[in-house]
Amino acid sequence: MMMMADMANPSGAISLVSASARSGKLSPSRYRSFCGISRRGISLRCGVAVEGGLEEPVSSSSRPRTKPPRLVGMGSKLVGCGSAVPKLQISNEDLARIVETSDEWISVRTGIRNRRVLSGDETLHGLASDAARNALSMAQVSPEDVDLVLVCTSTPENLFGDAARVQREIGCKNAWAFDITAACSGFVVGLVTGSRFIKGGGYQNVLVIGADALSQYVDWSDRGTCILFGDAAGAVLLQACPADEDAFLGFDLQSDGHGEKHLKANIEEGPGSENGSPRFPPTKPAYSCLQMNGKEVFRFAVRCVPQSIETALDESGLPPSSVNWLLLHQANQRIIDAVATRLQISADKVISNLANYGNTSAASIPLALDEAVRGGLIRSGDVIAMSGFGAGLTWGSAIVRWG
């Protein structure tokens, strides 16, 4: 009965009085003031109880802007894109000087002739930030109006992710930020995630960034893998729109952990043991170089990717003939051509910049998209079938309308 008496107030709201408040360390009146409790009800304010008093709440000048009410059920559209690549270009001829290969051997088997690699003082989060700024500039959206920053990467420069760092770098002070790890499928996963935050969470502007630096995890003496990968970043801005104008038409996401063995970079060193006893302190973990079974990855891609795109098209209610552009993860030109053939999409509708950049993982789709938009290839209203696939194994597709 005493508890009931303590919890009731004349307005019918609940007031919580802590044991410390009853003991005199924090008086009930100060406790109610601290927690924002009044006779009219409960409001939440920012404050922390500390030994000997109260920490000052965050000043009003540094608080996030007051946002308009969230409108759920909105559609989303792609209104801006951007990209960034390192300065250092490595050609097939350059690789032939350090590993047994040739320009002809590489280009015939992969379609790749050059790739870009981070060097000097360049950083992955720097590329990601530049790509995001370019996307915001095209969309004519202020960084302060961004609600969410998604950084899709498997190679962050911080163990805990790069999204918050990128958010800070580009000045999106009112945005929430987090990382998405899904290897070469990461950007498509990010697109789907961003569109769901708009549709179900009432967000207005979402930056989706794909950025990877797999050159740091490649064995440069292995000609089976070192010829394939490069570094880059690409970004798009998703923006809320009326549901009947939704440009995010359909999607499909899949994964199969049984295929992990075909494309991986596992930790080689870990806590371990000595003479059967646990080792303490544990050793610092280290990842192996990227390991890939090229034949199995090829078989997986040409089988699963067309099925995924067809599933996404079915959800969108569109036939393959309605697709203006096929934009696949830029892994291998043979894979791109095989998928286009299976979907009966003509070569003149296939976007590929693989020859110039190689496989840039989560960056490959937004990088190619940005070049195609800025080059006048993709125009407002065009329907794009996107699909990413890679380690995990993971794969996914999205059907979107540009602009």
Coordinates of C-alpha atoms in Angstrom, one line a residue:
M1 CA 0.0 0.0 0.0
M2 CA 2.9 2.4 0.7
M3 CA 4.3 1.7 -2.8
M4 CA 0.9 2.6 -4.3
A5 CA 0.7 5.8 -2.3
D6 CA 4.2 6.8 -3.4
M7 CA 3.4 6.2 -7.1
A8 CA 0.2 8.1 -7.2
N9 CA -0.1 11.8 -7.8
P10 CA -3.2 14.1 -8.1
S11 CA -3.0 14.1 -11.9
G12 CA -3.1 10.3 -12.2
A13 CA 0.4 10.2 -13.7
I14 CA 3.2 8.0 -12.3
S15 CA 6.0 9.6 -10.3
L16 CA 9.1 7.5 -9.5
V17 CA 10.9 8.3 -6.3
S18 CA 14.2 6.4 -5.9
A19 CA 15.5 4.9 -2.7
S20 CA 18.3 7.5 -2.8
A21 CA 15.7 10.3 -2.9
R22 CA 13.9 8.9 0.2
S23 CA 17.2 8.6 2.0
G24 CA 18.0 12.3 1.5
K25 CA 20.7 11.9 -1.0
L26 CA 18.4 13.3 -3.7
S27 CA 15.3 15.0 -2.4
P28 CA 11.9 14.0 -4.0
S29 CA 11.5 17.5 -5.3
R30 CA 15.0 17.5 -6.9
Y31 CA 14.4 14.0 -8.2
R32 CA 11.1 15.0 -9.9
S33 CA 12.8 18.1 -11.3
F34 CA 15.8 16.1 -12.6
C35 CA 13.5 13.4 -14.2
G36 CA 11.1 16.0 -15.7
I37 CA 8.2 14.8 -13.6
S38 CA 5.5 17.3 -12.9
R39 CA 1.9 17.3 -11.8
R40 CA 1.0 17.3 -15.5
G41 CA 2.8 14.0 -16.2
I42 CA 6.3 12.7 -17.1
S43 CA 8.6 14.3 -19.6
L44 CA 12.1 13.0 -20.4
R45 CA 15.1 15.3 -20.2
C46 CA 18.8 14.7 -20.7
G47 CA 20.7 14.5 -17.3
V48 CA 22.8 12.1 -15.3
A49 CA 22.9 11.5 -11.5
V50 CA 26.5 11.5 -10.3
E51 CA 28.1 11.3 -6.9
G52 CA 27.7 14.6 -5.1
G53 CA 25.2 16.2 -7.5
L54 CA 23.9 16.4 -11.0
E55 CA 25.8 16.6 -14.3
E56 CA 24.5 19.6 -16.3
P57 CA 22.1 18.7 -19.1
V58 CA 23.1 19.2 -22.7
S59 CA 22.8 22.9 -23.7
S60 CA 19.9 23.8 -25.9
S61 CA 22.2 25.2 -28.6
S62 CA 23.8 21.8 -29.1
R63 CA 20.6 19.8 -29.2
P64 CA 19.4 18.3 -32.5
R65 CA 16.9 20.4 -34.5
T66 CA 13.2 19.9 -33.8
K67 CA 12.1 17.5 -36.5
P68 CA 8.7 17.5 -38.1
P69 CA 6.3 14.6 -37.2
R70 CA 7.3 11.4 -38.8
L71 CA 5.1 10.2 -41.6
V72 CA 5.1 6.4 -42.0
G73 CA 4.0 4.6 -45.2
M74 CA 6.0 7.0 -47.5
G75 CA 7.7 5.9 -50.6
S76 CA 11.3 6.6 -51.4
K77 CA 13.2 7.8 -54.5
L78 CA 16.9 8.1 -55.5
V79 CA 17.6 11.8 -56.0
G80 CA 21.4 12.0 -55.9
C81 CA 24.6 10.0 -56.3
G82 CA 28.3 10.4 -55.9
S83 CA 31.6 8.5 -56.0
A84 CA 35.3 8.8 -55.2
V85 CA 38.3 6.7 -56.1
P86 CA 42.0 6.7 -55.0
K87 CA 44.6 8.4 -57.1
L88 CA 46.9 5.5 -57.7
Q89 CA 46.0 3.4 -60.7
I90 CA 47.4 -0.1 -61.1
S91 CA 47.3 -1.5 -64.6
N92 CA 47.5 -5.1 -65.7
E93 CA 51.0 -4.4 -67.0
D94 CA 52.0 -3.2 -63.5
L95 CA 50.8 -6.5 -62.0
A96 CA 52.7 -8.4 -64.6
R97 CA 55.9 -7.0 -63.0
I98 CA 55.2 -8.5 -59.6
V99 CA 53.2 -11.7 -60.4
E100 CA 53.2 -14.2 -63.3
T101 CA 50.4 -12.8 -65.5
S102 CA 49.7 -10.6 -68.5
D103 CA 47.3 -8.0 -69.7
E104 CA 45.8 -10.5 -72.1
W105 CA 45.4 -13.2 -69.5
I106 CA 43.6 -10.9 -67.0
S107 CA 41.4 -9.0 -69.5
V108 CA 40.2 -12.1 -71.3
R109 CA 39.3 -13.9 -68.1
T110 CA 37.9 -11.0 -66.1
G111 CA 37.4 -7.9 -68.3
I112 CA 39.6 -5.9 -66.0
R113 CA 42.4 -3.7 -67.2
N114 CA 43.0 -1.2 -64.3
R115 CA 42.1 -0.8 -60.7
R116 CA 42.6 2.0 -58.1
V117 CA 44.4 1.4 -54.7
L118 CA 44.6 3.5 -51.6
S119 CA 48.0 5.0 -51.1
G120 CA 49.8 7.8 -49.2
D121 CA 47.5 9.6 -46.8
E122 CA 44.3 8.5 -48.5
T123 CA 41.7 6.7 -46.3
L124 CA 38.6 4.7 -46.9
H125 CA 36.5 7.0 -44.7
G126 CA 37.8 9.9 -46.7
L127 CA 36.6 8.3 -49.9
A128 CA 33.2 7.5 -48.3
S129 CA 32.9 11.1 -47.2
D130 CA 33.8 12.5 -50.6
A131 CA 31.2 10.2 -52.3
A132 CA 28.6 11.3 -49.8
R133 CA 29.3 15.0 -50.3
N134 CA 28.9 14.5 -54.1
A135 CA 25.6 12.8 -53.7
L136 CA 24.3 15.5 -51.4
S137 CA 25.4 18.2 -53.9
M138 CA 23.5 16.5 -56.7
A139 CA 20.4 16.1 -54.6
Q140 CA 20.8 19.7 -53.3
V141 CA 20.2 18.5 -49.7
S142 CA 22.0 20.0 -46.8
P143 CA 24.0 17.6 -44.5
E144 CA 21.9 18.9 -41.6
D145 CA 18.8 17.5 -43.2
V146 CA 20.1 14.0 -43.4
D147 CA 18.3 11.6 -40.9
L148 CA 20.4 8.4 -41.4
V149 CA 23.8 7.5 -42.7
L150 CA 24.5 3.9 -43.7
V151 CA 28.0 2.9 -44.5
C152 CA 28.1 -0.5 -46.2
T153 CA 31.6 -1.9 -45.9
S154 CA 33.5 -5.0 -44.9
T155 CA 36.8 -3.2 -44.5
P156 CA 36.2 -0.5 -41.9
E157 CA 39.2 1.4 -40.6
N158 CA 37.8 1.2 -37.1
L159 CA 36.9 -2.1 -35.5
F160 CA 33.6 -0.6 -34.4
G161 CA 32.7 0.8 -37.8
D162 CA 33.2 3.9 -39.8
A163 CA 29.7 5.3 -40.1
A164 CA 29.8 7.7 -37.2
R165 CA 33.2 9.0 -38.4
V166 CA 31.7 9.6 -41.9
Q167 CA 28.7 11.3 -40.3
R168 CA 31.0 13.7 -38.5
E169 CA 33.2 14.3 -41.5
I170 CA 30.3 15.4 -43.7
G171 CA 28.5 17.4 -41.1
C172 CA 25.3 15.3 -40.8
K173 CA 24.9 16.3 -37.1
N174 CA 21.2 15.4 -36.9
A175 CA 21.6 11.9 -38.4
W176 CA 21.9 8.5 -36.8
A177 CA 24.7 6.4 -38.4
F178 CA 25.7 2.7 -38.4
D179 CA 27.6 0.2 -40.6
I180 CA 26.3 -2.7 -42.6
T181 CA 28.5 -5.6 -43.4
A182 CA 27.4 -7.8 -46.3
A183 CA 30.5 -7.9 -48.5
C184 CA 29.7 -7.3 -52.2
S185 CA 26.0 -7.4 -51.5
G186 CA 26.3 -4.6 -48.9
F187 CA 25.1 -1.7 -51.1
V188 CA 21.9 -3.4 -52.1
V189 CA 21.3 -4.4 -48.5
G190 CA 21.8 -0.7 -47.6
L191 CA 19.3 0.4 -50.2
V192 CA 16.7 -1.9 -48.8
T193 CA 17.4 -0.9 -45.2
G194 CA 17.3 2.8 -46.1
S195 CA 14.0 2.5 -47.9
R196 CA 12.5 0.6 -44.9
F197 CA 13.5 3.4 -42.5
I198 CA 11.7 5.8 -44.8
K199 CA 8.6 3.6 -45.2
G200 CA 8.3 2.3 -41.6
G201 CA 10.2 4.9 -39.6
G202 CA 9.2 8.1 -41.2
Y203 CA 12.8 9.2 -42.1
Q204 CA 13.1 11.8 -44.8
N205 CA 16.7 11.7 -46.1
V206 CA 18.9 8.6 -46.0
L207 CA 22.5 8.5 -47.2
V208 CA 23.6 5.0 -48.4
I209 CA 27.3 4.7 -48.9
G210 CA 29.2 1.6 -50.3
A211 CA 32.9 1.7 -49.6
D212 CA 35.6 -0.9 -49.5
A213 CA 39.4 -1.3 -49.6
L214 CA 40.0 -5.0 -50.4
S215 CA 43.5 -4.2 -51.7
Q216 CA 44.5 -4.4 -48.0
Y217 CA 43.4 -8.0 -47.7
V218 CA 44.7 -9.4 -51.0
D219 CA 47.8 -11.6 -51.4
W220 CA 49.6 -9.7 -54.1
S221 CA 51.6 -12.8 -55.0
D222 CA 48.4 -14.8 -55.8
R223 CA 47.5 -14.1 -59.4
G224 CA 44.1 -15.7 -58.9
T225 CA 42.9 -12.9 -56.5
C226 CA 45.3 -9.9 -56.7
I227 CA 44.2 -9.1 -60.3
L228 CA 40.5 -8.7 -59.3
F229 CA 40.2 -6.1 -56.6
G230 CA 40.4 -2.3 -56.2
D231 CA 39.3 0.4 -53.8
A232 CA 36.5 2.9 -54.1
A233 CA 33.4 4.5 -52.6
G234 CA 30.0 5.4 -54.0
A235 CA 26.8 6.9 -52.4
V236 CA 23.2 7.7 -53.1
L237 CA 20.6 9.8 -51.3
L238 CA 17.3 8.2 -50.7
Q239 CA 14.5 10.7 -50.1
A240 CA 10.9 10.2 -48.9
C241 CA 8.1 10.8 -51.4
P242 CA 4.3 10.1 -51.6
A243 CA 3.6 6.4 -51.6
D244 CA 2.1 6.6 -55.1
E245 CA 5.4 8.0 -56.4
D246 CA 7.5 5.2 -54.8
A247 CA 10.6 4.5 -56.9
F248 CA 11.7 1.5 -54.9
L249 CA 9.7 -1.0 -56.8
G250 CA 10.8 -4.4 -55.4
F251 CA 13.6 -6.3 -53.8
D252 CA 15.0 -9.8 -52.9
L253 CA 17.7 -10.6 -50.3
Q254 CA 19.2 -14.1 -49.8
S255 CA 22.1 -15.8 -48.0
D256 CA 23.6 -19.3 -47.7
G257 CA 26.3 -19.9 -45.1
H258 CA 27.2 -23.2 -46.7
G259 CA 29.0 -21.3 -49.4
E260 CA 31.2 -19.3 -47.0
K261 CA 34.1 -21.6 -47.7
H262 CA 34.3 -20.4 -51.4
L263 CA 35.0 -16.8 -50.5
K264 CA 36.3 -15.8 -47.1
A265 CA 39.0 -14.0 -45.1
N266 CA 38.9 -15.6 -41.7
I267 CA 40.8 -14.8 -38.5
E268 CA 44.0 -16.8 -38.5
E269 CA 45.4 -15.8 -35.1
G270 CA 43.3 -15.6 -32.0
P271 CA 43.3 -16.3 -28.3
G272 CA 44.6 -19.9 -28.8
S273 CA 46.3 -22.0 -26.2
E274 CA 49.7 -23.2 -25.0
N275 CA 50.3 -26.8 -24.0
G276 CA 46.5 -27.3 -23.8
S277 CA 46.0 -24.4 -21.4
P278 CA 44.2 -21.1 -22.4
R279 CA 46.6 -18.4 -23.4
F280 CA 46.4 -15.2 -21.4
P281 CA 46.7 -12.4 -22.3
P282 CA 45.2 -13.5 -25.7
T283 CA 47.1 -12.6 -28.8
K284 CA 45.9 -9.9 -31.2
P285 CA 43.6 -11.5 -33.9
A286 CA 44.7 -11.2 -37.5
Y287 CA 42.7 -11.8 -40.7
S288 CA 44.0 -14.0 -43.5
C289 CA 44.3 -12.7 -47.0
L290 CA 41.2 -13.0 -49.1
Q291 CA 40.7 -16.6 -50.3
M292 CA 38.4 -17.5 -53.2
N293 CA 37.3 -20.5 -55.2
G294 CA 36.7 -18.6 -58.5
K295 CA 34.9 -21.5 -60.3
E296 CA 32.4 -22.0 -57.5
V297 CA 31.7 -18.3 -57.1
F298 CA 31.1 -18.1 -60.8
R299 CA 28.6 -21.0 -60.7
F300 CA 26.9 -19.5 -57.7
A301 CA 26.5 -16.0 -59.3
V302 CA 25.2 -17.1 -62.7
R303 CA 22.7 -19.4 -61.0
C304 CA 21.4 -17.3 -58.1
V305 CA 21.6 -13.7 -59.4
P306 CA 19.1 -14.1 -62.3
Q307 CA 16.7 -15.9 -60.0
S308 CA 17.0 -13.0 -57.5
I309 CA 16.4 -10.4 -60.1
E310 CA 13.3 -12.3 -61.4
T311 CA 11.9 -12.5 -57.8
A312 CA 12.4 -8.7 -57.3
L313 CA 10.8 -8.0 -60.7
D314 CA 7.8 -10.2 -59.8
E315 CA 7.3 -8.2 -56.6
S316 CA 7.5 -5.0 -58.6
G317 CA 5.0 -6.4 -61.2
L318 CA 7.4 -5.7 -64.1
P319 CA 8.6 -8.0 -66.8
P320 CA 12.4 -8.1 -67.7
S321 CA 11.5 -6.2 -70.9
S322 CA 10.7 -3.1 -68.8
V323 CA 14.2 -2.8 -67.4
N324 CA 16.1 0.0 -69.0
W325 CA 19.4 -0.9 -67.3
L326 CA 21.0 -3.9 -65.7
L327 CA 23.5 -2.9 -63.1
L328 CA 25.3 -5.8 -61.4
H329 CA 28.1 -5.9 -58.9
Q330 CA 31.2 -5.5 -61.0
A331 CA 33.0 -8.8 -60.2
N332 CA 33.7 -10.3 -63.6
Q333 CA 32.6 -9.5 -67.1
R334 CA 31.8 -13.1 -67.8
I335 CA 29.4 -13.2 -64.9
I336 CA 27.7 -9.9 -66.0
D337 CA 27.3 -11.2 -69.6
A338 CA 26.0 -14.6 -68.4
V339 CA 23.3 -13.0 -66.2
A340 CA 22.2 -10.6 -68.9
T341 CA 21.9 -13.6 -71.3
R342 CA 19.8 -15.6 -68.9
L343 CA 17.5 -12.6 -68.3
Q344 CA 17.4 -11.9 -72.1
I345 CA 18.6 -8.4 -71.6
S346 CA 20.5 -7.0 -74.5
A347 CA 24.2 -5.9 -74.1
D348 CA 23.3 -2.3 -74.8
K349 CA 21.3 -2.2 -71.6
V350 CA 24.1 -3.5 -69.4
I351 CA 26.2 -1.0 -67.4
S352 CA 29.8 -2.0 -66.8
N353 CA 32.9 0.0 -65.7
L354 CA 34.7 -3.1 -64.5
A355 CA 37.6 -2.5 -66.9
N356 CA 38.6 0.7 -65.2
Y357 CA 38.2 -0.2 -61.5
G358 CA 38.0 -4.0 -61.0
N359 CA 35.9 -5.4 -58.2
T360 CA 35.4 -2.7 -55.6
S361 CA 33.0 -4.8 -53.5
A362 CA 30.2 -2.7 -51.9
A363 CA 31.3 0.3 -53.8
S364 CA 30.9 -1.2 -57.3
I365 CA 27.2 -0.6 -57.9
P366 CA 27.0 3.0 -56.7
L367 CA 30.3 3.8 -58.4
A368 CA 29.0 2.5 -61.8
L369 CA 25.6 4.2 -61.1
D370 CA 27.2 7.6 -60.5
E371 CA 29.3 7.4 -63.7
A372 CA 26.3 6.4 -65.7
V373 CA 24.1 9.2 -64.3
R374 CA 26.7 11.9 -64.7
G375 CA 27.6 10.6 -68.2
G376 CA 24.0 11.0 -69.3
L377 CA 23.4 7.3 -69.8
I378 CA 20.8 6.9 -67.0
R379 CA 18.0 9.4 -67.1
S380 CA 15.1 10.4 -64.8
G381 CA 12.4 7.7 -64.9
D382 CA 14.7 4.9 -66.1
V383 CA 14.1 1.5 -64.4
I384 CA 17.3 -0.1 -63.1
A385 CA 17.7 -3.8 -62.0
M386 CA 20.5 -3.9 -59.5
S387 CA 22.0 -7.0 -58.0
G388 CA 24.9 -7.6 -55.6
F389 CA 26.5 -10.9 -54.7
G390 CA 29.5 -12.1 -52.8
A391 CA 31.0 -13.5 -49.6
G392 CA 28.8 -15.0 -47.0
L393 CA 27.5 -16.2 -49.4
T394 CA 25.0 -13.3 -49.8
W395 CA 23.1 -11.9 -52.7
G396 CA 20.3 -9.5 -53.3
S397 CA 18.5 -7.5 -55.9
A398 CA 16.5 -4.2 -56.1
I399 CA 14.3 -2.8 -58.8
V400 CA 14.4 1.0 -58.7
R401 CA 13.4 4.0 -60.8
W402 CA 16.0 6.7 -61.0
G403 CA 15.1 10.3 -60.2

